[in-house]
CSV table of C-alpha atoms and ligand atoms in Angstrom, one decimal:
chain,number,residue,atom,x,y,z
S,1,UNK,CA,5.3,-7.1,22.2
S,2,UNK,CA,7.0,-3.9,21.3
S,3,UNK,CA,6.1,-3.6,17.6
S,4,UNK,CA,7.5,-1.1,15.2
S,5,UNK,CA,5.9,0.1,12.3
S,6,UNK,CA,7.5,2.3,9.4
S,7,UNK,CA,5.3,4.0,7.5
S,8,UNK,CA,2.9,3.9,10.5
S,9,UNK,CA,0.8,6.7,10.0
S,10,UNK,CA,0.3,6.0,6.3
S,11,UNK,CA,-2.7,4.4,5.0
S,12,UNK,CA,-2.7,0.5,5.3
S,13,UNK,CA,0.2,1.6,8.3
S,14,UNK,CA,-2.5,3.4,10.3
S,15,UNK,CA,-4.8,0.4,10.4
S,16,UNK,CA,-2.1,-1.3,11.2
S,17,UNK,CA,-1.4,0.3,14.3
S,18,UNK,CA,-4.8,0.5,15.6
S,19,UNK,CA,-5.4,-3.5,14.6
S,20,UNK,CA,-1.9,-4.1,17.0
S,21,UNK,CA,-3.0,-2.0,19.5
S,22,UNK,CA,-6.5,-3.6,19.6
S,23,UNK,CA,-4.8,-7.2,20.2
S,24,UNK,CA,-2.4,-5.6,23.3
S,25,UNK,CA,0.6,-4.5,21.6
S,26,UNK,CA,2.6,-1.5,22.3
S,27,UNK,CA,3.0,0.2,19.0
S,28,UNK,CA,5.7,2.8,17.5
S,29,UNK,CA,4.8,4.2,14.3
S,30,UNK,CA,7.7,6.0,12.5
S,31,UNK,CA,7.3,8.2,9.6
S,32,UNK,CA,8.3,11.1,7.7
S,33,UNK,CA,5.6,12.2,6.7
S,34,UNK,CA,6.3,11.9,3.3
S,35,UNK,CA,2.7,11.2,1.4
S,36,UNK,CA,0.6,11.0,4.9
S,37,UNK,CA,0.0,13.4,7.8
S,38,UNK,CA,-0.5,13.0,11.6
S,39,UNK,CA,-4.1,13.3,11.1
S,40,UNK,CA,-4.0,9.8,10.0
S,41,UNK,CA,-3.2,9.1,13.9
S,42,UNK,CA,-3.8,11.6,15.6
S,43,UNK,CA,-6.5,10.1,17.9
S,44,UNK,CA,-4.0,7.4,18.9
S,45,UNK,CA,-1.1,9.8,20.5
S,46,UNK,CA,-3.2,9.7,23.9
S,47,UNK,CA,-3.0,5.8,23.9
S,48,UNK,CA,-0.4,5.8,26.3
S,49,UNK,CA,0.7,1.9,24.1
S,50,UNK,CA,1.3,4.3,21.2
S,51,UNK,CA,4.2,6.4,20.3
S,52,UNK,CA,5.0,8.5,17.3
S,53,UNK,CA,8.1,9.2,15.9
S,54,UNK,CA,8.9,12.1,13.1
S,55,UNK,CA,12.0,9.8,11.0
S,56,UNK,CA,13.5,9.1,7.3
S,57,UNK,CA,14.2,5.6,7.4
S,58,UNK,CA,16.9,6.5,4.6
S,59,UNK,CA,18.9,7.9,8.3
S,60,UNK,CA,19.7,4.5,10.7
S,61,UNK,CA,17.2,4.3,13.6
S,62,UNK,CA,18.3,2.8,17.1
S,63,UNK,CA,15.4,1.8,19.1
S,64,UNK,CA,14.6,-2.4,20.6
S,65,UNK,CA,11.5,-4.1,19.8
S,66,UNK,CA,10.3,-7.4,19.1
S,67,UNK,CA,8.9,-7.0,15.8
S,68,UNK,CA,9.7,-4.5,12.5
S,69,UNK,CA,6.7,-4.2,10.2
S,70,UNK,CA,8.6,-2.0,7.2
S,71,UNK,CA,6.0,-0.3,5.3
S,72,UNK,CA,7.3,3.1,4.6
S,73,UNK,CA,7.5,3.9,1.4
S,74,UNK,CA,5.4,6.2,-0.8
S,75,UNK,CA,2.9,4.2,-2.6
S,76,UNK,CA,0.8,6.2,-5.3
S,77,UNK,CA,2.9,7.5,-8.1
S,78,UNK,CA,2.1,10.7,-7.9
S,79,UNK,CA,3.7,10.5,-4.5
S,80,UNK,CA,6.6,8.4,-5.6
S,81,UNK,CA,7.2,9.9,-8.8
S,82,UNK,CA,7.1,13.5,-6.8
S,83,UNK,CA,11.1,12.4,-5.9
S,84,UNK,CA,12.3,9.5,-7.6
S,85,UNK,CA,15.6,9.4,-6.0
S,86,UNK,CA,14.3,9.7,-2.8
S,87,UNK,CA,11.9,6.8,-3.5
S,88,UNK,CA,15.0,4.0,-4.5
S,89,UNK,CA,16.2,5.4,-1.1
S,90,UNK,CA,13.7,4.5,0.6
S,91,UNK,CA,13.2,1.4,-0.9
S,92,UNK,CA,17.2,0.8,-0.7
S,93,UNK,CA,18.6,2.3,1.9
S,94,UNK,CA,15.6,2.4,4.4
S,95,UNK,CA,15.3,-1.3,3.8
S,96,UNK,CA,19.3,-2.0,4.8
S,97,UNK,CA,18.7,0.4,7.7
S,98,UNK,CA,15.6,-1.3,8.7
S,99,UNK,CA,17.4,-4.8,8.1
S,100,UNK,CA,20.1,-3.7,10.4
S,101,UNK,CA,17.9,-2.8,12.9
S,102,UNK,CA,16.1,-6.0,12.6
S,103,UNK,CA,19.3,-8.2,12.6
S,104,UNK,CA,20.6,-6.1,16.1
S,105,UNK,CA,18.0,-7.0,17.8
S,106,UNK,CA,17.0,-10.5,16.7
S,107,UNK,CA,13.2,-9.1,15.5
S,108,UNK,CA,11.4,-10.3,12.9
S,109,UNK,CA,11.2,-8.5,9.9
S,110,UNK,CA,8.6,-8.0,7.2
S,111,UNK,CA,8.4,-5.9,3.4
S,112,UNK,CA,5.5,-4.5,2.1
S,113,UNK,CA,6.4,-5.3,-1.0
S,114,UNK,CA,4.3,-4.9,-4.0
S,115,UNK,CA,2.6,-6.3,-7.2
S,116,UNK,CA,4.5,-4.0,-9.4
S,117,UNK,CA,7.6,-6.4,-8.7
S,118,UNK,CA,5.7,-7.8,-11.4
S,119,UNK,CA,5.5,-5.2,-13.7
S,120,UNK,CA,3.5,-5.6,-16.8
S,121,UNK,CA,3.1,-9.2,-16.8
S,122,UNK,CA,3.0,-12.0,-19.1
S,123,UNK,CA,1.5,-14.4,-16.8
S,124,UNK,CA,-1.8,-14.2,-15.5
S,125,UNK,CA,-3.0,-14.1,-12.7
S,126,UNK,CA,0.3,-13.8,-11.1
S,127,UNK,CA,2.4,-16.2,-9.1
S,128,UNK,CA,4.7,-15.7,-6.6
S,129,UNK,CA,7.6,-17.8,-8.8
S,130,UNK,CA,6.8,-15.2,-12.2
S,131,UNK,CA,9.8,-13.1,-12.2
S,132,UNK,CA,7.8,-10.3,-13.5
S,133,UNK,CA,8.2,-7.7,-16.7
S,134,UNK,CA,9.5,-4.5,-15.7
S,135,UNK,CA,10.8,-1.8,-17.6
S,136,UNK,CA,14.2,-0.9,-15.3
S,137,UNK,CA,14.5,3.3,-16.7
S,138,UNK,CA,10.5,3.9,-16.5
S,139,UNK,CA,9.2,6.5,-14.4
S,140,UNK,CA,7.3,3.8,-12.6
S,141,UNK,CA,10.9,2.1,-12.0
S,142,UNK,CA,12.2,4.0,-9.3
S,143,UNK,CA,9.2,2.1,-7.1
S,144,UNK,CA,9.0,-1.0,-8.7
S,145,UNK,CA,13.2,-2.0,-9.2
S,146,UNK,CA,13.3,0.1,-5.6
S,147,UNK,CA,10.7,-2.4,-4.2
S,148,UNK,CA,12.7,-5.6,-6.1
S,149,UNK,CA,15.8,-4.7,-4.5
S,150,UNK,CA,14.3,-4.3,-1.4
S,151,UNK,CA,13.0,-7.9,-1.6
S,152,UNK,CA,16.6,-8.9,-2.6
S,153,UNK,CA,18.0,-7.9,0.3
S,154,UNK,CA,15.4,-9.0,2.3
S,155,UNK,CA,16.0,-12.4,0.9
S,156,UNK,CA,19.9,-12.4,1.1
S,157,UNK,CA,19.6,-10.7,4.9
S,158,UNK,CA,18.0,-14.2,5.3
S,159,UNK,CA,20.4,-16.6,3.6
S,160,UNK,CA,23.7,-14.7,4.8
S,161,UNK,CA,22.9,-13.3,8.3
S,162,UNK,CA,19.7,-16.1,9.5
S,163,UNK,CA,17.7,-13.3,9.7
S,164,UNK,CA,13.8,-14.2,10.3
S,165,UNK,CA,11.8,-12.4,7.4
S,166,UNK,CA,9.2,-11.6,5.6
S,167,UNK,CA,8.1,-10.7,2.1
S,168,UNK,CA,4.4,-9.8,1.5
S,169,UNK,CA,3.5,-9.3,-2.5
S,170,UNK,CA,0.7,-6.6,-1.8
S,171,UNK,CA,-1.8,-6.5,-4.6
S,172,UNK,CA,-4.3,-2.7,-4.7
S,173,UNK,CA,-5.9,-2.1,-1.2
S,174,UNK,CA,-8.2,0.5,-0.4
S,175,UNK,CA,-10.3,1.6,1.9
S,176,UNK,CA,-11.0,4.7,4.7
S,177,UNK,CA,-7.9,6.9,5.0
S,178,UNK,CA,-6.7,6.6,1.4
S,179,UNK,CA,-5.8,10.6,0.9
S,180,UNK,CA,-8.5,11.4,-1.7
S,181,UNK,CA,-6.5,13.1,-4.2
S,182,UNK,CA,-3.6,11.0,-4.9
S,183,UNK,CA,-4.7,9.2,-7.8
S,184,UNK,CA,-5.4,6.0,-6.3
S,185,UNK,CA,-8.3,4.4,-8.8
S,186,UNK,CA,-11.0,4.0,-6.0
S,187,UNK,CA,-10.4,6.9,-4.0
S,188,UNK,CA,-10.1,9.1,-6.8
S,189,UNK,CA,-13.4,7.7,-8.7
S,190,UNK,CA,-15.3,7.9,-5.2
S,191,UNK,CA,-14.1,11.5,-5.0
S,192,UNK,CA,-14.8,12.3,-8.1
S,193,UNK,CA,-18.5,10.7,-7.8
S,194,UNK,CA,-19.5,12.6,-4.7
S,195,UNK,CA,-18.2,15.6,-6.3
S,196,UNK,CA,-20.3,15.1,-9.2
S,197,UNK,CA,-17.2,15.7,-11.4
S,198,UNK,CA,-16.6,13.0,-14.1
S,199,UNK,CA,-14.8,9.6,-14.1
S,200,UNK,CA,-11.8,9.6,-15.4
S,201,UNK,CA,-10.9,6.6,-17.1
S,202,UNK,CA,-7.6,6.0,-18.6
S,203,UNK,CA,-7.2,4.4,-22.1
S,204,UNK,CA,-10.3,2.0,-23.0
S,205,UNK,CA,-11.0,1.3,-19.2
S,206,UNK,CA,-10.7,-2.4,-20.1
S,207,UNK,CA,-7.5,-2.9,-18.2
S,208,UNK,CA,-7.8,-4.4,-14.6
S,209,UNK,CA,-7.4,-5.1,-11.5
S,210,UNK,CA,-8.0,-6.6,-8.1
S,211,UNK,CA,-8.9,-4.8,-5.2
S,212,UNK,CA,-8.5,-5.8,-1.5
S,213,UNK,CA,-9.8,-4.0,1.2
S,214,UNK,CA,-8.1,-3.0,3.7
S,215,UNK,CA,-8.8,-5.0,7.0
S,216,UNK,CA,-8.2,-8.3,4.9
S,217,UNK,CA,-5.2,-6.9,4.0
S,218,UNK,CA,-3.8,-6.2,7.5
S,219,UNK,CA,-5.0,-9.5,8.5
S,220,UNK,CA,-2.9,-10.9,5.9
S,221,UNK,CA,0.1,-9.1,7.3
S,222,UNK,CA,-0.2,-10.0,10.6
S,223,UNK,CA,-0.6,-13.8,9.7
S,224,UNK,CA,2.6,-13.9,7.7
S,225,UNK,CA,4.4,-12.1,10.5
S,226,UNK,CA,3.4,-14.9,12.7
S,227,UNK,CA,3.5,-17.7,10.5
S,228,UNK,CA,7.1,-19.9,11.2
S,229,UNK,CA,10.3,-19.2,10.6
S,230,UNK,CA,10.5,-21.2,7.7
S,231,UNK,CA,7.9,-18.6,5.6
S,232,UNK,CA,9.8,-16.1,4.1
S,233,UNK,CA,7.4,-15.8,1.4
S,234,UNK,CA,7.1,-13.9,-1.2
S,235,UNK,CA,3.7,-14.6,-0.7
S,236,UNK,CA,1.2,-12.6,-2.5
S,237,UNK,CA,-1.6,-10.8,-0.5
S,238,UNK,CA,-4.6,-9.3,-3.0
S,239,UNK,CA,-8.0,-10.1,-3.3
S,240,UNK,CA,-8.4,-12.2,-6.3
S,241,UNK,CA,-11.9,-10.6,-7.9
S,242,UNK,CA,-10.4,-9.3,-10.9
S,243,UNK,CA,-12.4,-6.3,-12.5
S,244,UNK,CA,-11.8,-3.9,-15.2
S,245,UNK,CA,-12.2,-0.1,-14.5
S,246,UNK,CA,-15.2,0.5,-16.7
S,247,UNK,CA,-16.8,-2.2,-14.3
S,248,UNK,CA,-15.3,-0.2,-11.5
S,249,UNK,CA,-16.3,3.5,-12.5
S,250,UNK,CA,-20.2,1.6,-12.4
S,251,UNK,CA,-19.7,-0.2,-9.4
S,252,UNK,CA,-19.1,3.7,-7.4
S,253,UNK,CA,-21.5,5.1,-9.8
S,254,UNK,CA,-24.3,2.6,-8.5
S,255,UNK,CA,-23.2,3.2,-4.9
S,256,UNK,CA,-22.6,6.6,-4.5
S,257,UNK,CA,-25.8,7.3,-6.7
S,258,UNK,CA,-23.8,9.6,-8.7
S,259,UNK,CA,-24.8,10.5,-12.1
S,260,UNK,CA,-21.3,11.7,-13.0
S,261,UNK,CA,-20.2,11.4,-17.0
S,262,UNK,CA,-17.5,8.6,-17.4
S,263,UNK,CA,-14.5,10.8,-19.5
S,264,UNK,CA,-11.6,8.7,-21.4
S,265,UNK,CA,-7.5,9.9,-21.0
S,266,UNK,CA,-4.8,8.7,-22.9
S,267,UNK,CA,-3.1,5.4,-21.1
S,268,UNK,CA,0.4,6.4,-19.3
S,269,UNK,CA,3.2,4.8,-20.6
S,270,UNK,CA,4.1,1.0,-18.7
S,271,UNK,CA,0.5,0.8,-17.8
S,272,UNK,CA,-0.1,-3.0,-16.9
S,273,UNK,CA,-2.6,-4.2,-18.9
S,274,UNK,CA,-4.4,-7.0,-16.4
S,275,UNK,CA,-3.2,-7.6,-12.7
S,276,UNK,CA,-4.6,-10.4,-10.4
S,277,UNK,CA,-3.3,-12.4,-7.6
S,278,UNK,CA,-2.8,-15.9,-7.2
S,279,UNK,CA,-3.1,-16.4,-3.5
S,280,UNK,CA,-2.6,-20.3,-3.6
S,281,UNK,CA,0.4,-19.4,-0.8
S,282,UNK,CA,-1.4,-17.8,1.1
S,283,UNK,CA,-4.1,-19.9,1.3
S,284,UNK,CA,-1.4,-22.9,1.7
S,285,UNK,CA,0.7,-20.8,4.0
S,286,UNK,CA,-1.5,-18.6,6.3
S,287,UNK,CA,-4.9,-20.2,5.9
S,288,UNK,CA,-5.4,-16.7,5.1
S,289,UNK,CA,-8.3,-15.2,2.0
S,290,UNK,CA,-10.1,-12.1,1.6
S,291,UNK,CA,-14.1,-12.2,3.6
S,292,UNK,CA,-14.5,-8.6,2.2
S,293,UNK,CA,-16.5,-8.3,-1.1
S,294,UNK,CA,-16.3,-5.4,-3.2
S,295,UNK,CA,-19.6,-4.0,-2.9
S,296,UNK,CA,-19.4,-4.1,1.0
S,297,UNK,CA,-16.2,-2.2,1.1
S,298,UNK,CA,-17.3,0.3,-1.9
S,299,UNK,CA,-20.0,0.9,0.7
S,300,UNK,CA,-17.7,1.8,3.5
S,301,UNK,CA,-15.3,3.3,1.4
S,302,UNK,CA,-18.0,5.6,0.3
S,303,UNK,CA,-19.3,6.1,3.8
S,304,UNK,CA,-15.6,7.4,4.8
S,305,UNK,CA,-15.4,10.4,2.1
S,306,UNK,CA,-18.8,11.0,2.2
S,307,UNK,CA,-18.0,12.1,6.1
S,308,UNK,CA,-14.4,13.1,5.3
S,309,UNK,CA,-15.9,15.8,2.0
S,310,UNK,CA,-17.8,17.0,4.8
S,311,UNK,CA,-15.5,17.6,7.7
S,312,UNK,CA,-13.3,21.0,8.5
S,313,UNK,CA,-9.6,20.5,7.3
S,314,UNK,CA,-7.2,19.3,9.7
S,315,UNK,CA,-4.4,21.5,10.5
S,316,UNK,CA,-1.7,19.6,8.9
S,317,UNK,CA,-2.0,19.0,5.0
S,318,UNK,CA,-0.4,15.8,3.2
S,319,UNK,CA,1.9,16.5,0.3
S,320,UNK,CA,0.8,18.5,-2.3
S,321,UNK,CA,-0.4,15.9,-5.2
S,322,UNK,CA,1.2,16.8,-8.6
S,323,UNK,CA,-0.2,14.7,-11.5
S,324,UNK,CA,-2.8,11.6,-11.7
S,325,UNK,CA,-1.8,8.2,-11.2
S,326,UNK,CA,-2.3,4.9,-9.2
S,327,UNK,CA,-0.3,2.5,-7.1
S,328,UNK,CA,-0.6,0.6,-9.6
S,329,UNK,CA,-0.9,2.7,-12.3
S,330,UNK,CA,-4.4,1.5,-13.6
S,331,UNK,CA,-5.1,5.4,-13.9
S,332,UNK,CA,-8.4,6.0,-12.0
S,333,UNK,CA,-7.7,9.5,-13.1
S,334,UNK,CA,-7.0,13.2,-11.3
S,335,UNK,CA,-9.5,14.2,-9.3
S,336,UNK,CA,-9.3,18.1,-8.7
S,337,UNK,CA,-7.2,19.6,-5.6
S,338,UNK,CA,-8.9,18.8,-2.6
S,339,UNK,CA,-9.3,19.3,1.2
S,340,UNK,CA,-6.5,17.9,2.8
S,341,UNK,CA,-7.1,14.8,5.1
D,1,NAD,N1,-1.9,0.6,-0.8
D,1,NAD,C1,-1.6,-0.3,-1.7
D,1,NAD,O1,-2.5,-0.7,-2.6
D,1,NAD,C2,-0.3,-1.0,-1.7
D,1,NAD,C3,0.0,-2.0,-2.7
D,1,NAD,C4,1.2,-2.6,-2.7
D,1,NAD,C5,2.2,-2.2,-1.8
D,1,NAD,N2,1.9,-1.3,-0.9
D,1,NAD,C6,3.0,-0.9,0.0
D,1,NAD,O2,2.5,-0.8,1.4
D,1,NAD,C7,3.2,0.3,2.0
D,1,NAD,C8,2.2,1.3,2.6
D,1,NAD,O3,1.5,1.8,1.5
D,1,NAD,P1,0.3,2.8,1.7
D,1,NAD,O4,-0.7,2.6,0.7
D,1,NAD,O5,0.0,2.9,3.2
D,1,NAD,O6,1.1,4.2,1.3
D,1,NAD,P2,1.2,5.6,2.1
D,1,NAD,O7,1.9,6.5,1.1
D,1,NAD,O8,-0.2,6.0,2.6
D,1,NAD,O9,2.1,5.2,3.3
D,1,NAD,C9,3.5,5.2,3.2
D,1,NAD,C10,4.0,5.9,4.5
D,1,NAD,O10,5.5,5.8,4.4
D,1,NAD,C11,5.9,7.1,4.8
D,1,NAD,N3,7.3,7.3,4.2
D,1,NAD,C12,7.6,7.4,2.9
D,1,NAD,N4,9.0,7.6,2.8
D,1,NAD,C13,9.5,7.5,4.1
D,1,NAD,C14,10.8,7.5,4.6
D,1,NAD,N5,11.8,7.7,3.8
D,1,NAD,N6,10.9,7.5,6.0
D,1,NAD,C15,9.8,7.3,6.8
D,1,NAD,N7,8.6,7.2,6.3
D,1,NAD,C16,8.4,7.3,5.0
D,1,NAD,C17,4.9,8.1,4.2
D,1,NAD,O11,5.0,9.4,4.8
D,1,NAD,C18,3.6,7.3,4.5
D,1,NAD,O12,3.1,7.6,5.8
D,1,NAD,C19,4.2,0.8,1.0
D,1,NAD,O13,5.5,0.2,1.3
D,1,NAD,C20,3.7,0.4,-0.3
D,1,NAD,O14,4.7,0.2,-1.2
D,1,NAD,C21,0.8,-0.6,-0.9
């Protein structure tokens, strides 16, 4: 198949591509390079199944393929809160462009949507029928009411037009190729543990989360993609180990064997408190779970900035990073300005 992938050459985008390519596919990754750089593909632009394509989905796109994996959008707040207007574009308009697209050419579509759909929520762990608790004039809202309108028209290009979709509920992924100084919890404590600076840890550190890594994650996406017609989901896709970020800040201590001080920070305003998927649907749905402990991809997290702190800078630098923060806002802390990737 001819697969297109927005946000391609952004993190869980560029293991996207390489995982499509690896089962035949022809790929093209479009991207506008928002909060990633080339580098993240840059060994892929010989593949001769692999194109690259410099766009802002908030512009219409005319190209034919088979199947429309919609990931762009930027993901860490300090990314998305960088431009918030341009973030509800993205979510809005480059969803209705993308939708279009889809709906032209009879493809499949799927949404990266997110956990944050649920805000700060009142039911735990989460369900994919909780409406969620979000606060709509936050600074987090531009992403999170961006990301629920997206699923709203996502839903209604289904019910009005026939369209074939797909809404995945991502929960925190990580892994190798998450830029090290965006503010993501496990990049930033990982960064901040080989640098022997300390841990910052936001508030008491017993707010949580669940972390997936990454090759369950795309896994997941390709499984809901192909499931039938009839799964539109939202269907949540997270690993369901649920840990707070004291036991985190340990758990990268212990593995990077870094004797870095743990330092507290005020909480940001709307921080969610606890956050853990249900992935009953999933389960149900895609026969789909998470094989990937948390140790074992700490491990080869670690391995991946351990060689990437090491390495000359690329040529091209990401967006500058402005202020600390998560995707999901559990505040794994700043980590000071680093080589880009
Ligand atoms: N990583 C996570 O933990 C997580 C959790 C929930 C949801 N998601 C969703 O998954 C998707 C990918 O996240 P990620 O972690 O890879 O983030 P990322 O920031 O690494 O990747 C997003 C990509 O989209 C591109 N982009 C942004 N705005 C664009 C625009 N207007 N036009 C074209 N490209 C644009 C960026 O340049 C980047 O390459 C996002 O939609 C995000 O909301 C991620």
């Amino acid at each position: 198949m001819n697969i297109l992938i927005t946000g391609g050459s952004g993190f869980i985008g560029s293991h996207l591509c390489r995982r499509l390519l690896g089962l035949g596919h022809d790929v093209l990754a479009v991207d506008n390079f928002f909060s990633s750089t080339r580098h993240n593909v840059h060994d892929l632009l010989a593949d001769p199944h692999f194109e690259l394509l410099r766009h802002d989905v908030t512009f219409p796109l005319y190209v034919e393929v088979d199947q429309i994996y919609h990931l762009a959008c930027p993901a860490s707040p300090v990314h998305y809160q960088r431009d918030p207007v341009q973030t509800t574009k993205t979510c809005v308009l480059g969803s209705i462009n993308m939708l279009g697209l889809a709906k032209r050419v009879g493809a499949p579509i799927l949404l990266s949507s997110t956990s944050e759909v649920y805000g700060d929520p009142t039911v735990h762990p989460q369900v994919e029928s909780y409406w969620g608790n979000v606060n709509p004039i936050g600074t987090r809202s531009c992403y999170d009411e961006g990301k629920r309108c997206a699923e709203t028209l996502f839903i209604d290009y289904h019910r009005q037009h026939a369209l074939p979709v797909k809404v995945a509920r991502i929960f925190n992924t990580y892994g190798p190729r998450m830029v090290p100084d965006d503010g993501r919890v496990i990049s930033s404590f990982v960064v901040q543990a080989l640098r022997a600076q300390p841990l910052t840890v936001y508030g008491d550190g017993s707010q949580t989360r669940s972390f997936c890594y990454i090759d369950d994650l795309v896994e997941g996406l390709i499984a809901l993609m192909n499931s039938p017609a009839a799964v539109t989901g939202p269907v949540n896709l997270g690993n369901p180990g649920e840990f707070t970020m004291i036991e985190l800040a340990e758990k990268v201590l212990a593995c990077t064997g870094s004797g870095s001080p743990i330092e507290y920070r005020a909480l940001p305003a709307d921080d969610p408190a606890r956050r853990r998927p249900d992935i009953t649907l999933a389960r149900e749905l895609l026969g789909w779970q998470p094989t990937v402990r948390l140790d074992e991809g700490l491990e080869r997290t670690v391995g991946y900035f351990r060689r990437t702190l090491a390495a000359p800078a690329p040529a091209t630098a990401p967006a500058p990073a402005t202020a600390p923060s998560t995707e999901t806002a559990t505040r794994g802390g700043s980590v000071a300005p680093s080589r880009p990737l």
